[in-house]
PDB file of C-alpha atoms in Angstrom:
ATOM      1  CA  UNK K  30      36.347  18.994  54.263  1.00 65.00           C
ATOM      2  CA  UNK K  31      34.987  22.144  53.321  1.00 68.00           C
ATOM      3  CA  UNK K  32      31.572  23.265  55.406  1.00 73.00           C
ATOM      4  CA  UNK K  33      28.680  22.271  54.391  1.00 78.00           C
ATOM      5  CA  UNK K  34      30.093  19.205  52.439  1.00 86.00           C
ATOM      6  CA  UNK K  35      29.601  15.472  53.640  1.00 92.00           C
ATOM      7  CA  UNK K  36      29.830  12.366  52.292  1.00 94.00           C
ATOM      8  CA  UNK K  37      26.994  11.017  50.590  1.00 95.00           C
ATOM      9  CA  UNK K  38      24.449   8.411  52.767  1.00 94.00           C
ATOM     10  CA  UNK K  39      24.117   5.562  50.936  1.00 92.00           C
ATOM     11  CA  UNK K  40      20.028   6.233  50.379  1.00 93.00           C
ATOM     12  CA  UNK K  41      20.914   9.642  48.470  1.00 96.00           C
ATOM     13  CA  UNK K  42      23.226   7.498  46.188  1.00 95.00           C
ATOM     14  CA  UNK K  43      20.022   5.003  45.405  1.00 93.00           C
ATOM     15  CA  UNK K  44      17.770   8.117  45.080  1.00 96.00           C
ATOM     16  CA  UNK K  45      19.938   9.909  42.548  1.00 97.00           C
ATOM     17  CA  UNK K  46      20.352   6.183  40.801  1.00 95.00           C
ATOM     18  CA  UNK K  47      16.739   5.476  40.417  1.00 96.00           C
ATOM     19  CA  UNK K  48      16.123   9.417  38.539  1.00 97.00           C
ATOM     20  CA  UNK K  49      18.965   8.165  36.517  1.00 97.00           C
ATOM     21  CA  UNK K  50      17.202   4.658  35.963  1.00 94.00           C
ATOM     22  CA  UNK K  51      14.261   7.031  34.756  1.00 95.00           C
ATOM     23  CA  UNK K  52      16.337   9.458  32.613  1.00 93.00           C
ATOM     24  CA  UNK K  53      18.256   6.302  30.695  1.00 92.00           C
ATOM     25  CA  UNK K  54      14.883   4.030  30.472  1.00 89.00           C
ATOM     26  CA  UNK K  55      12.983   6.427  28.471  1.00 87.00           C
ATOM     27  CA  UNK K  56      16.437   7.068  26.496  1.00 84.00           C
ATOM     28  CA  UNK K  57      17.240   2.801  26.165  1.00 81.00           C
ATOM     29  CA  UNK K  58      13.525   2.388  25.258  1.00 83.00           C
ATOM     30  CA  UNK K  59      14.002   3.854  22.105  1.00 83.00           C
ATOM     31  CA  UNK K  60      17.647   2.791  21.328  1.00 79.00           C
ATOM     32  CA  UNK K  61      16.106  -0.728  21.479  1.00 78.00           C
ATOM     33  CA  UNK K  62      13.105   0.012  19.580  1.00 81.00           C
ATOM     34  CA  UNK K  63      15.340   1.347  16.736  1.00 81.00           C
ATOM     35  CA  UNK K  64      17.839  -1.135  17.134  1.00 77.00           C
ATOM     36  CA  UNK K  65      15.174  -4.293  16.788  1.00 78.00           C
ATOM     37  CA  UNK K  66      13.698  -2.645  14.022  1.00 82.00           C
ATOM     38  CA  UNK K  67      16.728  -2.364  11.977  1.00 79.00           C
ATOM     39  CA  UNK K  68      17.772  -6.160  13.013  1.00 76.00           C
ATOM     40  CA  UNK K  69      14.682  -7.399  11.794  1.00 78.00           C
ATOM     41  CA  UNK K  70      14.388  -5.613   8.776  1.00 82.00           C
ATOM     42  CA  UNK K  71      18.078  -6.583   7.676  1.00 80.00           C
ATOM     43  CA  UNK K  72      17.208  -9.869   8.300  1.00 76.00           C
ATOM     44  CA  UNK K  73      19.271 -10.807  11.845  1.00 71.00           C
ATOM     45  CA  UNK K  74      16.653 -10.986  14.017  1.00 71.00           C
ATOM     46  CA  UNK K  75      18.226 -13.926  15.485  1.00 65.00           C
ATOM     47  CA  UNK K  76      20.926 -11.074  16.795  1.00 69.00           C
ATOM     48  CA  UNK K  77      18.002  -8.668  18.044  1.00 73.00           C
ATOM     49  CA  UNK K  78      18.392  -9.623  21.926  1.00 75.00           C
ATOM     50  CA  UNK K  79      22.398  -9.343  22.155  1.00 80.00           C
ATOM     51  CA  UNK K  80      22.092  -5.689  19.978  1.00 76.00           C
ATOM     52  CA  UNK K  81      19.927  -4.279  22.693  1.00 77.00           C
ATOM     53  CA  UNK K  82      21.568  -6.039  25.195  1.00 81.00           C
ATOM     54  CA  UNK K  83      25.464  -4.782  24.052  1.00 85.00           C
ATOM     55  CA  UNK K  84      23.627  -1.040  23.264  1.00 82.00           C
ATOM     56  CA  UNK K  85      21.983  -0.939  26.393  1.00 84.00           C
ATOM     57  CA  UNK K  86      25.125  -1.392  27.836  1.00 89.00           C
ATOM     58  CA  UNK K  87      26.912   0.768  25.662  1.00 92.00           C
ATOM     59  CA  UNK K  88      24.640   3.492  26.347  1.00 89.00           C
ATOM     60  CA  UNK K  89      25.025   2.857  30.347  1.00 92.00           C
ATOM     61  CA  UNK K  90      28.315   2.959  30.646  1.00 96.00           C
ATOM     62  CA  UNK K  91      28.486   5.919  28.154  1.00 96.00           C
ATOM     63  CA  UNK K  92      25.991   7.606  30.840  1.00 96.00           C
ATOM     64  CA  UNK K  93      27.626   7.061  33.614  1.00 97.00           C
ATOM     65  CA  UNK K  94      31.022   7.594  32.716  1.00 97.00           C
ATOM     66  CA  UNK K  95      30.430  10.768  30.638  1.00 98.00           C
ATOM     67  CA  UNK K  96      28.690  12.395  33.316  1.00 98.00           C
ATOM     68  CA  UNK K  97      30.855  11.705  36.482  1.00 97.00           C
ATOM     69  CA  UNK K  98      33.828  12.605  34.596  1.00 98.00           C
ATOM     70  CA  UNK K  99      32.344  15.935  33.426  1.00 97.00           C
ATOM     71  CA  UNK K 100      32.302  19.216  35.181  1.00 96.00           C
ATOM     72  CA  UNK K 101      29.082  18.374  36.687  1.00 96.00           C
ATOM     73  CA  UNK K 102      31.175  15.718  38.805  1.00 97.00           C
ATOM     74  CA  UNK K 103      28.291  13.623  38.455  1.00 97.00           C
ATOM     75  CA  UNK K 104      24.934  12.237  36.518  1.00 98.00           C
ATOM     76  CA  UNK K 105      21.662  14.427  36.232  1.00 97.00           C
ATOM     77  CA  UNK K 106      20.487  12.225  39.314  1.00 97.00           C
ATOM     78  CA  UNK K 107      23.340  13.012  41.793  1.00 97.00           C
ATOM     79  CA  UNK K 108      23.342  17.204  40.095  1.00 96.00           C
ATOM     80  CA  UNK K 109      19.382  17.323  40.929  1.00 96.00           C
ATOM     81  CA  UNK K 110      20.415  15.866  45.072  1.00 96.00           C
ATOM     82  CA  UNK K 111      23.681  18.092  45.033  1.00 95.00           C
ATOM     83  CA  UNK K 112      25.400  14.908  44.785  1.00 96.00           C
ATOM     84  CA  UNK K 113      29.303  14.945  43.128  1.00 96.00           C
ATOM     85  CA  UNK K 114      31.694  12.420  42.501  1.00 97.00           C
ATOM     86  CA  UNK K 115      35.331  13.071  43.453  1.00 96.00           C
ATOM     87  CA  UNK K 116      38.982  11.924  43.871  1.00 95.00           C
ATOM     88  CA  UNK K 117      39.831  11.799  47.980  1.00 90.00           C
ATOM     89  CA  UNK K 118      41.610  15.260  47.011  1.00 89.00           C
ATOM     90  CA  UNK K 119      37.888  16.601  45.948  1.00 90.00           C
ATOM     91  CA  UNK K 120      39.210  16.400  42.100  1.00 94.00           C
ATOM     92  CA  UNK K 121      37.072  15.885  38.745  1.00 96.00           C
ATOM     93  CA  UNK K 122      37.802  12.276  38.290  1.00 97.00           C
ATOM     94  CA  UNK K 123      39.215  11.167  34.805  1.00 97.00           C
ATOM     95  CA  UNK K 124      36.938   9.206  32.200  1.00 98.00           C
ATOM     96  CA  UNK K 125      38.925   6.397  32.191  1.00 97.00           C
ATOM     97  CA  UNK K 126      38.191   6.382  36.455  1.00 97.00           C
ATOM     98  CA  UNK K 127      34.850   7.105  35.566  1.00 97.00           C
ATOM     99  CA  UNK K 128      34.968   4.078  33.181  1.00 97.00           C
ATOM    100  CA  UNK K 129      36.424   1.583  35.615  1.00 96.00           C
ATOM    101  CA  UNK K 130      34.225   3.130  38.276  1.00 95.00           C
ATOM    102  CA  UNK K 131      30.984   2.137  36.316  1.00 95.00           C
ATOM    103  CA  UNK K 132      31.927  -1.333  34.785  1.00 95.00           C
ATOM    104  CA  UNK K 133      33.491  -2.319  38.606  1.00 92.00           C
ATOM    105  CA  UNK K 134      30.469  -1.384  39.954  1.00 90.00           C
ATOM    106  CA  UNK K 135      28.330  -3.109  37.830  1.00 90.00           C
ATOM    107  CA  UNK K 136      30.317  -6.357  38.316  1.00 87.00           C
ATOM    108  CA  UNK K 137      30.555  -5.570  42.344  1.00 84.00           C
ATOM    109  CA  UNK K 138      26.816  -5.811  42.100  1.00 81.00           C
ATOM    110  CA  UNK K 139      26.362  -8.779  40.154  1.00 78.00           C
ATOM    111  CA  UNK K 140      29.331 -11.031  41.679  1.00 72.00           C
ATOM    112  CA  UNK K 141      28.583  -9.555  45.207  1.00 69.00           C
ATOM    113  CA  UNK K 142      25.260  -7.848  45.654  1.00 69.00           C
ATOM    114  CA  UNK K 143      26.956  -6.453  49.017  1.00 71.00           C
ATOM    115  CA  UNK K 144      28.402  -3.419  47.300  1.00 75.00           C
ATOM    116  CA  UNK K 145      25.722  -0.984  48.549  1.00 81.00           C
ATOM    117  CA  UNK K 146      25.142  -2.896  51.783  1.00 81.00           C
ATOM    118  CA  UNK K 147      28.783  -2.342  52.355  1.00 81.00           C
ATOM    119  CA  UNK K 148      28.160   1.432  52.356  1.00 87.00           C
ATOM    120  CA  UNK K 149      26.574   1.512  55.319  1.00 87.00           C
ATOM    121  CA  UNK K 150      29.661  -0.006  57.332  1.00 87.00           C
ATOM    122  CA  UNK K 151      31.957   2.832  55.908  1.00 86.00           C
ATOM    123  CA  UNK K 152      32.631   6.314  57.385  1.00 89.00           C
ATOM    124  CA  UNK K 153      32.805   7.388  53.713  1.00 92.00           C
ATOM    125  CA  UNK K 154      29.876   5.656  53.070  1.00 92.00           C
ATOM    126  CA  UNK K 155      31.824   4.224  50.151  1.00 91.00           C
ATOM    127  CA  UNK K 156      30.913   1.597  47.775  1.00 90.00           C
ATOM    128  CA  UNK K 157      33.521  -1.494  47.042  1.00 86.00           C
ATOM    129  CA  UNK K 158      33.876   0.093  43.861  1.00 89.00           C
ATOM    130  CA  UNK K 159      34.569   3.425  45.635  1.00 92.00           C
ATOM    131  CA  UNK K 160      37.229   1.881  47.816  1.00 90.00           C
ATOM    132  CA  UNK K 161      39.268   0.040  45.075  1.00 90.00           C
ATOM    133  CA  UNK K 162      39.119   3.350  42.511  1.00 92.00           C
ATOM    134  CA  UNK K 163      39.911   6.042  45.315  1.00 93.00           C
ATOM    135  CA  UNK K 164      36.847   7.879  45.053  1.00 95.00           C
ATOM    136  CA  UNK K 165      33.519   8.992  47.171  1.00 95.00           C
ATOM    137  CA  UNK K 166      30.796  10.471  46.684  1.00 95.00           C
ATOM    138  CA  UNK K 167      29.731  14.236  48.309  1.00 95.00           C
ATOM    139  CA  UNK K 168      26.488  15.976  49.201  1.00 94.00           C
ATOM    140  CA  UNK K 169      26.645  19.963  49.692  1.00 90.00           C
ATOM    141  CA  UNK K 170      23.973  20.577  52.446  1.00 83.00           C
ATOM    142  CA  UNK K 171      24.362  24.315  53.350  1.00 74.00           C
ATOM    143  CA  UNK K 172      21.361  25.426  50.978  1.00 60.00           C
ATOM    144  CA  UNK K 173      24.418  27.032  48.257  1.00 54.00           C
ATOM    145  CA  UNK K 174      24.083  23.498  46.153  1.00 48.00           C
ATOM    146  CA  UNK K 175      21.363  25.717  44.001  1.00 49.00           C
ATOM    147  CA  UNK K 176      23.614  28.828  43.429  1.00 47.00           C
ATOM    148  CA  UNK K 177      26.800  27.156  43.163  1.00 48.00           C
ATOM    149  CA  UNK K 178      25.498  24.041  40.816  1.00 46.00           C
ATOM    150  CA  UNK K 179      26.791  25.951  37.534  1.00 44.00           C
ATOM    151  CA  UNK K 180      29.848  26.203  39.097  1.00 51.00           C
ATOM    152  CA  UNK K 181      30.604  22.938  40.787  1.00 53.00           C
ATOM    153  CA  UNK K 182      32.065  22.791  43.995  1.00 50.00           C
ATOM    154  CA  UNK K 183      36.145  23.534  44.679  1.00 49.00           C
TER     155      UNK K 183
END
């Protein structure tokens, strides 16, 4: 592994999740506010709880998967704590990876609850998710993450 790169700690990863939680709330807030409004004035307000439950999701997984497939290797959460998520190899993963990455995460969590407990047991510091889809998370710590954040890392 190149200098000043290191596998994520499992606290950086729930840091860079909860200025994502942030970034999507504000984001979800209004997708449901738009989304109730519309059920109840076409008359389905019986339907109004699994819309914004289905477009929350929809817009998570969108999130998620959109970012850590993109150049940025990662959401606006992990970017902003020089976090990136990788192949083993160090490779932009694909957005179907990306994909199953989010939606076996979320179940991991839900079925489990262990998944970021289990983190702290790896060298890697990888999730279960991380394990099954080949992937782990990086942290640049050499002070270049600033410079070298339009760029992403090689």
């Amino acid at each position: 592994m190149p200098d000043g790169i290191h596998y994520a700690s499992p606290w950086r990863r729930l840091m860079a999740w909860e200025i994502d939680a942030l970034l999507i709330g504000v984001f979800s807030l209004g997708v449901t506010r738009l989304s109730s409004m519309a059920a109840k004035a076409s008359g389905f307000s019986a339907y109004e709880w699994p819309l914004n439950l289905s477009l929350t999701g929809l817009v998570l997984l969108a999130y998620f998967s959109a970012f850590d497939a993109s150049s940025w290797k990662g959401t606006p959460g992990k970017r902003w704590l020089s976090l990136r998520v990788t192949s083993k190899r160090g490779q932009q993963i694909t957005l179907l990876d990306a994909a199953s990455r989010t939606l076996l995460s979320w179940a991991l969590a839900v079925l489990f609850g262990a998944t970021f407990i289990a983190s702290f047991f790896q060298r890697k510091h990888q999730m279960l998710h991380d394990l099954v889809l080949d992937t782990v998370v990086l942290e640049r710590r050499d002070g270049q993450a600033k410079e070298e954040s339009s760029k992403g890392w090689r």
